[in-house]
Coordinates of C-alpha atoms and ligand atoms in Angstrom, one line a residue:
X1 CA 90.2 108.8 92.9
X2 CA 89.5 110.5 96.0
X3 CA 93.0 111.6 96.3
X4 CA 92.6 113.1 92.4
X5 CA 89.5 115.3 92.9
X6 CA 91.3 116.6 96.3
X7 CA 94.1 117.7 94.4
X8 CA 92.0 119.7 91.9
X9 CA 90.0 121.3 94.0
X10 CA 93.2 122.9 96.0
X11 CA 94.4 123.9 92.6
X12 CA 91.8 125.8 91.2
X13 CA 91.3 127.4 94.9
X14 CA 92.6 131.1 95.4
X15 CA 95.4 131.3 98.2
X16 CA 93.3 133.3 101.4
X17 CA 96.5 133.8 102.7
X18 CA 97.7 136.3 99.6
X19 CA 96.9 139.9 98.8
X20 CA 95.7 139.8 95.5
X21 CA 93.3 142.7 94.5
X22 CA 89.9 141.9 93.6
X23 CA 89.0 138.9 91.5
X24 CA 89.0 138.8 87.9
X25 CA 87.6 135.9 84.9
X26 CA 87.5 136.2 81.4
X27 CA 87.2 134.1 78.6
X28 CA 90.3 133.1 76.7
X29 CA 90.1 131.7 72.6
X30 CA 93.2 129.9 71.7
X31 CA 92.8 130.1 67.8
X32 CA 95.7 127.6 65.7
X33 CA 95.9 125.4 62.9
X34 CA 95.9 121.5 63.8
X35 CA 99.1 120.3 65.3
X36 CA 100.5 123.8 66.7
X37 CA 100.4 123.0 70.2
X38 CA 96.7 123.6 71.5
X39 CA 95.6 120.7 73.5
X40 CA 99.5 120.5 74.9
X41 CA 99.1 124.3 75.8
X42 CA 96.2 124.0 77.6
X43 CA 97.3 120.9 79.7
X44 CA 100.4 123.8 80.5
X45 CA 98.2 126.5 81.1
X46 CA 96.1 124.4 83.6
X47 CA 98.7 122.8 85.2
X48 CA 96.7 119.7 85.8
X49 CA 96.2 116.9 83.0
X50 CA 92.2 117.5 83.0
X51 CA 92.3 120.1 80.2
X52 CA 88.8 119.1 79.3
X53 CA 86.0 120.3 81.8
X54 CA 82.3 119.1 81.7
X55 CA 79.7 119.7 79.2
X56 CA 77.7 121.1 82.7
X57 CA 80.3 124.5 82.2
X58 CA 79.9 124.5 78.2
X59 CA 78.2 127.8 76.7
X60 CA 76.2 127.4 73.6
X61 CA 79.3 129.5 72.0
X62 CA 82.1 128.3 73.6
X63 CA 83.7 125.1 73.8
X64 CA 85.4 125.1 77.4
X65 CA 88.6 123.0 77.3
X66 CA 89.7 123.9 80.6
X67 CA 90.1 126.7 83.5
X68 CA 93.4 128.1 84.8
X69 CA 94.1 130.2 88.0
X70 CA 96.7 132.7 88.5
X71 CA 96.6 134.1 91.8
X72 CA 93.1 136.0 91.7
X73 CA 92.4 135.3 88.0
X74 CA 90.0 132.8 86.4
X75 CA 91.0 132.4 82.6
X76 CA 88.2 130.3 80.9
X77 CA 90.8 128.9 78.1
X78 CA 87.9 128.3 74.9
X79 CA 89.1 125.5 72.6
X80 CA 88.4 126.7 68.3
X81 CA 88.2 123.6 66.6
X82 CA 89.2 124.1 62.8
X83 CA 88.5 127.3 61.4
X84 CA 88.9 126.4 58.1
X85 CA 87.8 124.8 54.9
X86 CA 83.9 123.8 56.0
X87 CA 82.8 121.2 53.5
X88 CA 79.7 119.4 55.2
X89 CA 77.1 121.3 56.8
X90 CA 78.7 119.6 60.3
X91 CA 81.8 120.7 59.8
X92 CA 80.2 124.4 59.0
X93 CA 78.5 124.9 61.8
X94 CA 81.7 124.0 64.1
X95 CA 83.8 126.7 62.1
X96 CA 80.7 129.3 62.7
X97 CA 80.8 127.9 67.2
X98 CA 84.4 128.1 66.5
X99 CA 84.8 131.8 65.2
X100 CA 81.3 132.9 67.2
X101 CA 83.3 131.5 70.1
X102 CA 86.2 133.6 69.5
X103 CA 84.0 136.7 68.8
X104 CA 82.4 136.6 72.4
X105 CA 86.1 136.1 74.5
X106 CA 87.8 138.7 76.1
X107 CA 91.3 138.0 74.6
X108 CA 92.5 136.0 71.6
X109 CA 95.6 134.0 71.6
X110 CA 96.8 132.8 68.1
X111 CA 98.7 129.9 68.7
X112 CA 101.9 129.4 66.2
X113 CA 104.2 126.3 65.1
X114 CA 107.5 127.5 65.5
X115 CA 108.9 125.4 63.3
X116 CA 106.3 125.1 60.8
X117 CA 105.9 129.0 60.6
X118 CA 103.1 130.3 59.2
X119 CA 101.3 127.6 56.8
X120 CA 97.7 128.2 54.5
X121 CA 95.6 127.1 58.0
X122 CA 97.6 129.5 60.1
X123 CA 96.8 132.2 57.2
X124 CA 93.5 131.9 56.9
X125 CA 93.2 132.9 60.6
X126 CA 95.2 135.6 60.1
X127 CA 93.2 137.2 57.8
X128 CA 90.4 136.7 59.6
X129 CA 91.7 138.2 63.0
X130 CA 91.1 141.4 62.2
X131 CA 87.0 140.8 63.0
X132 CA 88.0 139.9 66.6
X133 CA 88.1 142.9 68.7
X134 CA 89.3 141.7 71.4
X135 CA 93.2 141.9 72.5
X136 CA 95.0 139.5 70.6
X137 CA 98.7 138.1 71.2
X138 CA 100.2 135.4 69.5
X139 CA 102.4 132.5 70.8
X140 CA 105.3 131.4 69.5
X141 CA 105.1 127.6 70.3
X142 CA 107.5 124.4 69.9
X143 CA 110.9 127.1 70.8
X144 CA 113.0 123.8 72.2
X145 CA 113.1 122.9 68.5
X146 CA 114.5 125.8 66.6
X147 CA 117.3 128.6 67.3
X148 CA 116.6 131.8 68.4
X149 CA 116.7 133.9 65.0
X150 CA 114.5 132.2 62.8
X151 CA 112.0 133.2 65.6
X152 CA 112.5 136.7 66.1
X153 CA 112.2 136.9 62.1
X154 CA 109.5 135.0 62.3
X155 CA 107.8 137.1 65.2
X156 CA 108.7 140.0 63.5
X157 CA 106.5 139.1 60.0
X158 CA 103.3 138.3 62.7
X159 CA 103.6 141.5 64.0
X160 CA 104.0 143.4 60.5
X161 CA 100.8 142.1 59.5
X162 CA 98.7 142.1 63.2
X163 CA 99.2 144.8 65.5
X164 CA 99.6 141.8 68.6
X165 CA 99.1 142.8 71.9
X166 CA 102.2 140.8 72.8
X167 CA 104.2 138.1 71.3
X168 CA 105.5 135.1 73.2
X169 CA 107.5 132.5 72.8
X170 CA 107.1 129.1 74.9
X171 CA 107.4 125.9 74.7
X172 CA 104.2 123.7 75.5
X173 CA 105.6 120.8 76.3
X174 CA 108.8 121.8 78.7
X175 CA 106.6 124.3 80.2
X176 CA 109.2 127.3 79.1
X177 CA 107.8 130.3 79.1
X178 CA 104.0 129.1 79.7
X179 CA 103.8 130.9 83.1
X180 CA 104.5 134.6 81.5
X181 CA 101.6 133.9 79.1
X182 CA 99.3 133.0 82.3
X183 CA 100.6 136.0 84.1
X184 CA 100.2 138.5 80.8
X185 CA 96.4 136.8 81.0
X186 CA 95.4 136.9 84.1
X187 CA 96.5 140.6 84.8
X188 CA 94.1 141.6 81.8
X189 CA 90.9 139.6 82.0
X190 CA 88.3 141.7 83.3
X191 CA 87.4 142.7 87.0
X192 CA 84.2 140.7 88.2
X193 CA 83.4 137.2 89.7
X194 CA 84.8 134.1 89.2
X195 CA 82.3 132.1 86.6
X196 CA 83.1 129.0 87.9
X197 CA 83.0 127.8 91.6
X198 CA 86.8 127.3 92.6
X199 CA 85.7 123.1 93.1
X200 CA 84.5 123.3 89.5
X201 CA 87.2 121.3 87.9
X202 CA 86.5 118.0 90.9
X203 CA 83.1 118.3 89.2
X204 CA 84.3 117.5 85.8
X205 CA 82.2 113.9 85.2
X206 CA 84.6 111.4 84.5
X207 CA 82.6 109.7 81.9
X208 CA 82.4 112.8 80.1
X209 CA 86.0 113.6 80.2
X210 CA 86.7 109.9 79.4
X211 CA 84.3 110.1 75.8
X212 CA 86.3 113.8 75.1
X213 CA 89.8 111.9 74.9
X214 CA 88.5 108.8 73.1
X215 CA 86.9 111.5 70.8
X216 CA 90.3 113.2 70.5
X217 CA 92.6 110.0 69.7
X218 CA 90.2 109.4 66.8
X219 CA 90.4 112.4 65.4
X220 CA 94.1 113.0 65.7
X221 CA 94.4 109.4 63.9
X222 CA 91.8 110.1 61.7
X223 CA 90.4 113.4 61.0
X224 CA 91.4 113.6 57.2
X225 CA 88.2 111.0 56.8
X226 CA 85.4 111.7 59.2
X227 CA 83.6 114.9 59.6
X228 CA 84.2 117.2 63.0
X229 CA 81.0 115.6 65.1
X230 CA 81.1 111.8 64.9
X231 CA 80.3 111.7 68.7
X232 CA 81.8 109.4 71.5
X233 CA 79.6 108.3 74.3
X234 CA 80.8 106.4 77.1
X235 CA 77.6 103.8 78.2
X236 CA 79.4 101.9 81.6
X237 CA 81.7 102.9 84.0
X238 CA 82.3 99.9 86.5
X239 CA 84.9 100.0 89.2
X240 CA 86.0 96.2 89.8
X241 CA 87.2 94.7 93.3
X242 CA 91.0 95.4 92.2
X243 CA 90.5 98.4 91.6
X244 CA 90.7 98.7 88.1
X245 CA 87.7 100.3 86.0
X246 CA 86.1 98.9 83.3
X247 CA 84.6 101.2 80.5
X248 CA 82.6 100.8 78.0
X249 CA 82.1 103.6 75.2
X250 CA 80.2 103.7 72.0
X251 CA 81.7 105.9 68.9
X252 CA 78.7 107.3 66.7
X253 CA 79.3 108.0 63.2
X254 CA 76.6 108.8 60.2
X255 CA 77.2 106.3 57.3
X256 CA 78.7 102.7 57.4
X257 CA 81.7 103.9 55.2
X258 CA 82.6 105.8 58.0
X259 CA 82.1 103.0 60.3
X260 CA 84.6 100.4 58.6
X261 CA 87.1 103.3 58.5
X262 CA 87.1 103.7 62.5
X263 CA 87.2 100.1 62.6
X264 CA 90.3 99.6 60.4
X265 CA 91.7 96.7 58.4
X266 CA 90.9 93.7 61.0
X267 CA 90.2 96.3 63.8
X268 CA 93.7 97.7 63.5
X269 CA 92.4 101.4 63.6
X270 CA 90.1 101.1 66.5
X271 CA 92.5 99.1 68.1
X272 CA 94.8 101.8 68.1
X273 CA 92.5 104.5 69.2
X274 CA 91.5 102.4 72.4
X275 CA 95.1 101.5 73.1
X276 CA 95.8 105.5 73.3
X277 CA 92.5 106.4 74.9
X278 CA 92.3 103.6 77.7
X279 CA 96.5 104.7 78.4
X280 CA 94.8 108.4 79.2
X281 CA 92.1 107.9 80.4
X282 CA 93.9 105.4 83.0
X283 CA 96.1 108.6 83.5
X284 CA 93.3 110.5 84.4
X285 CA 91.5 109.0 86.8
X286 CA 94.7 107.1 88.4
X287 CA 93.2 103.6 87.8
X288 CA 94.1 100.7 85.3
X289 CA 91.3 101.1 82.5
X290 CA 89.9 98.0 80.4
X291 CA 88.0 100.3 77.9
X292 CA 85.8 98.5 75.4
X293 CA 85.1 100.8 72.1
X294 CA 81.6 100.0 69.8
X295 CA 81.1 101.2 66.9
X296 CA 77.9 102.3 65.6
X297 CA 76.2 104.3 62.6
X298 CA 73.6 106.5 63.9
X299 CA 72.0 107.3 60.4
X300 CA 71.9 111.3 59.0
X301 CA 72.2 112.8 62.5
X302 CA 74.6 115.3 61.0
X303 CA 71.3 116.7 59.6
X304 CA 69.3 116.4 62.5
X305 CA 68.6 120.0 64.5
X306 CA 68.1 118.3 67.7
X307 CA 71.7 116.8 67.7
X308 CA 73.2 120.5 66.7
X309 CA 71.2 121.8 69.8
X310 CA 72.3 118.9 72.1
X311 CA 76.0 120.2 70.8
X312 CA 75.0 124.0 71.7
X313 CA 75.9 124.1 67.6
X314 CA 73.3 126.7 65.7
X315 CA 71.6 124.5 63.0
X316 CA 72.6 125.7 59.2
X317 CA 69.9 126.2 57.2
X318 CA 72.0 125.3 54.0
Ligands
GDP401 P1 96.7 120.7 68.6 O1 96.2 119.9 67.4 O2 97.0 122.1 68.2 O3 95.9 120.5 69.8 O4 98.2 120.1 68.9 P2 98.7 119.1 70.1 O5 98.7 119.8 71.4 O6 97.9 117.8 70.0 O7 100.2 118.9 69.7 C1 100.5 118.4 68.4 C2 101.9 117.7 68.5 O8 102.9 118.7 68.8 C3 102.0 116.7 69.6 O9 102.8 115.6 69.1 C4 102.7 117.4 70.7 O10 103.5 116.6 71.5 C5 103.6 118.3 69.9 N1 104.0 119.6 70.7 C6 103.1 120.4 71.3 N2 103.8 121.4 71.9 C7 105.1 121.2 71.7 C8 106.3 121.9 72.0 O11 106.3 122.9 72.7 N3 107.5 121.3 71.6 C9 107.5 120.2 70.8 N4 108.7 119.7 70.5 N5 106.4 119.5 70.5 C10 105.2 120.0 70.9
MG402 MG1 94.2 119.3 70.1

């Protein structure tokens, strides 16, 4: 683990050797509808697997999903969960963090499925764009999966209906074209201090990082039935005499429907979550994981203003 937080800390590190102007840092929303290409662009854009970073660096507006360096550039990449279609008061106030997130960064990237095109979620963005006054280009993601016409058509109807900054065209997960989209960045986030110390990222507590992609499997699995905020808390972290770690992590959700659908049929669905999670989070932190999940209903906490404020969410008063 040593080894790990070495390696991060030399990546997020500016080169002394290189001329590279003054610093710059700026805050980066990626904006996309589920399933574009977000979390994979991130882990590109990085260039590390630890896309998530520490509640410690979290704003009250901005959910921080991880910081990338390009010679003397910090880009603080801001994750925009759903944008659309609020139904519980939860789910609202993410959508308000989400777009009040977006409002406050100093570029906008609108992240597209190539393949998909441009579908009702990627719309409703669209419309809403306009607000954001910051520079806004939009990425073309998924290329290694379609030829080259269908997207310059489909490049061309963005930019009839958003005056984009740029348009790109990458593929996530080969890594194709990522490094122009750093480079376009990085060159246009403001003069001024890094935010973050360059060790930040070896700081990230692994506990923390270890609940985020537990939190994330369960979603990706199961998003259609529980609401943005059922939380994921990890309780033990104990590193055994092979070297293996052994974590423990509780799931919080707010009714006991809710409960028997993370549990699953006979435990299938949780099953499946903790297989995915513990094969990350082993990933992560270089280790084999045995990760134990729990599963318990922390009654009406979605309507409790002291969880919002432990979230940095603003409390809705409707
Ligand atoms: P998010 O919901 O927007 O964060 O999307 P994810 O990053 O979780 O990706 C959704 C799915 O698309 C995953 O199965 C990814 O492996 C896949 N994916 C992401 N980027 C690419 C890409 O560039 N090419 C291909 N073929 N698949 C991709
Ligand atoms: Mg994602």
């Amino acid at each position: 683990m040593a080894e790990r937080t070495d390696r991060l800390a030399r990546a997020s590190t500016p080169d002394p050797g290189a001329d590279q102007g003054p610093p710059r840092c700026g805050f980066v929303a990626l904006l996309g509808a589920p399933n574009v290409g977000k979390s994979t662009f991130v882990n590109a854009l990085v260039g590390s697997k630890v896309s998530i970073v520490s509640r410690k660096v979290q704003t009250t507006r901005m959910l921080v999903r991880g910081i990338a360096v390009e010679a003397n550039a910090q880009l603080i990449l801001i994750d925009t969960p759903g944008l659309f279609a609020p139904k519980r008061r939860l789910d609202r106030a993410m959508v308000s963090a989400a777009w009040a997130g977006a409002h406050d960064a100093d570029l906008v990237a609108l992240i597209v499925d190539a393949k998909r095109g441009v579908d009702d979620e990627t719309a409703v963005i669209l419309n809403r764009l306009p607000e954001l006054r910051a520079p806004k280009v939009v990425i073309l993601n998924k290329i290694d999966l379609l030829e080259k016409p269908p997207l310059l058509a489909l490049a061309a109807d963005l930019n009839a209906s958003i005056p984009f900054a740029a348009t790109f065209m990458v593929s996530a997960l080969t890594g194709d074209g990522v490094g122009d989209v750093r480079a376009w960045l990085a060159a246009r986030v403001p003069e001024g201090p890094w935010h973050y110390p360059a060790d930040q990222l070896s700081d990230a507590p692994l506990r923390q990082l270890a609940a985020e992609i537990t939190r994330e499997k369960l979603y990706d699995r199961l998003h259609q039935e529980l609401p943005y905020a059922s939380t994921v808390e990890t309780d033990r972290w104990t590193e055994l005499k092979d070297g293996s770690v052994r974590i423990e992590q509780t799931i919080f959700v707010e009714r006991e429907s809710q409960r028997k659908i993370v549990v699953g049929k006979r435990g299938q669905a949780l099953k499946a979550v903790g297989a995915e999670a513990r094969r990350e989070i082993a990933e992560l932190i270089e280790a084999p994981v045995h990760l134990f999940l729990f599963v318990k209903v922390r009654e009406d906490w979605a309507n409790d203003p002291e969880r919002y404020r432990e979230m940095g969410l603003e409390f809705p008063q409707d």
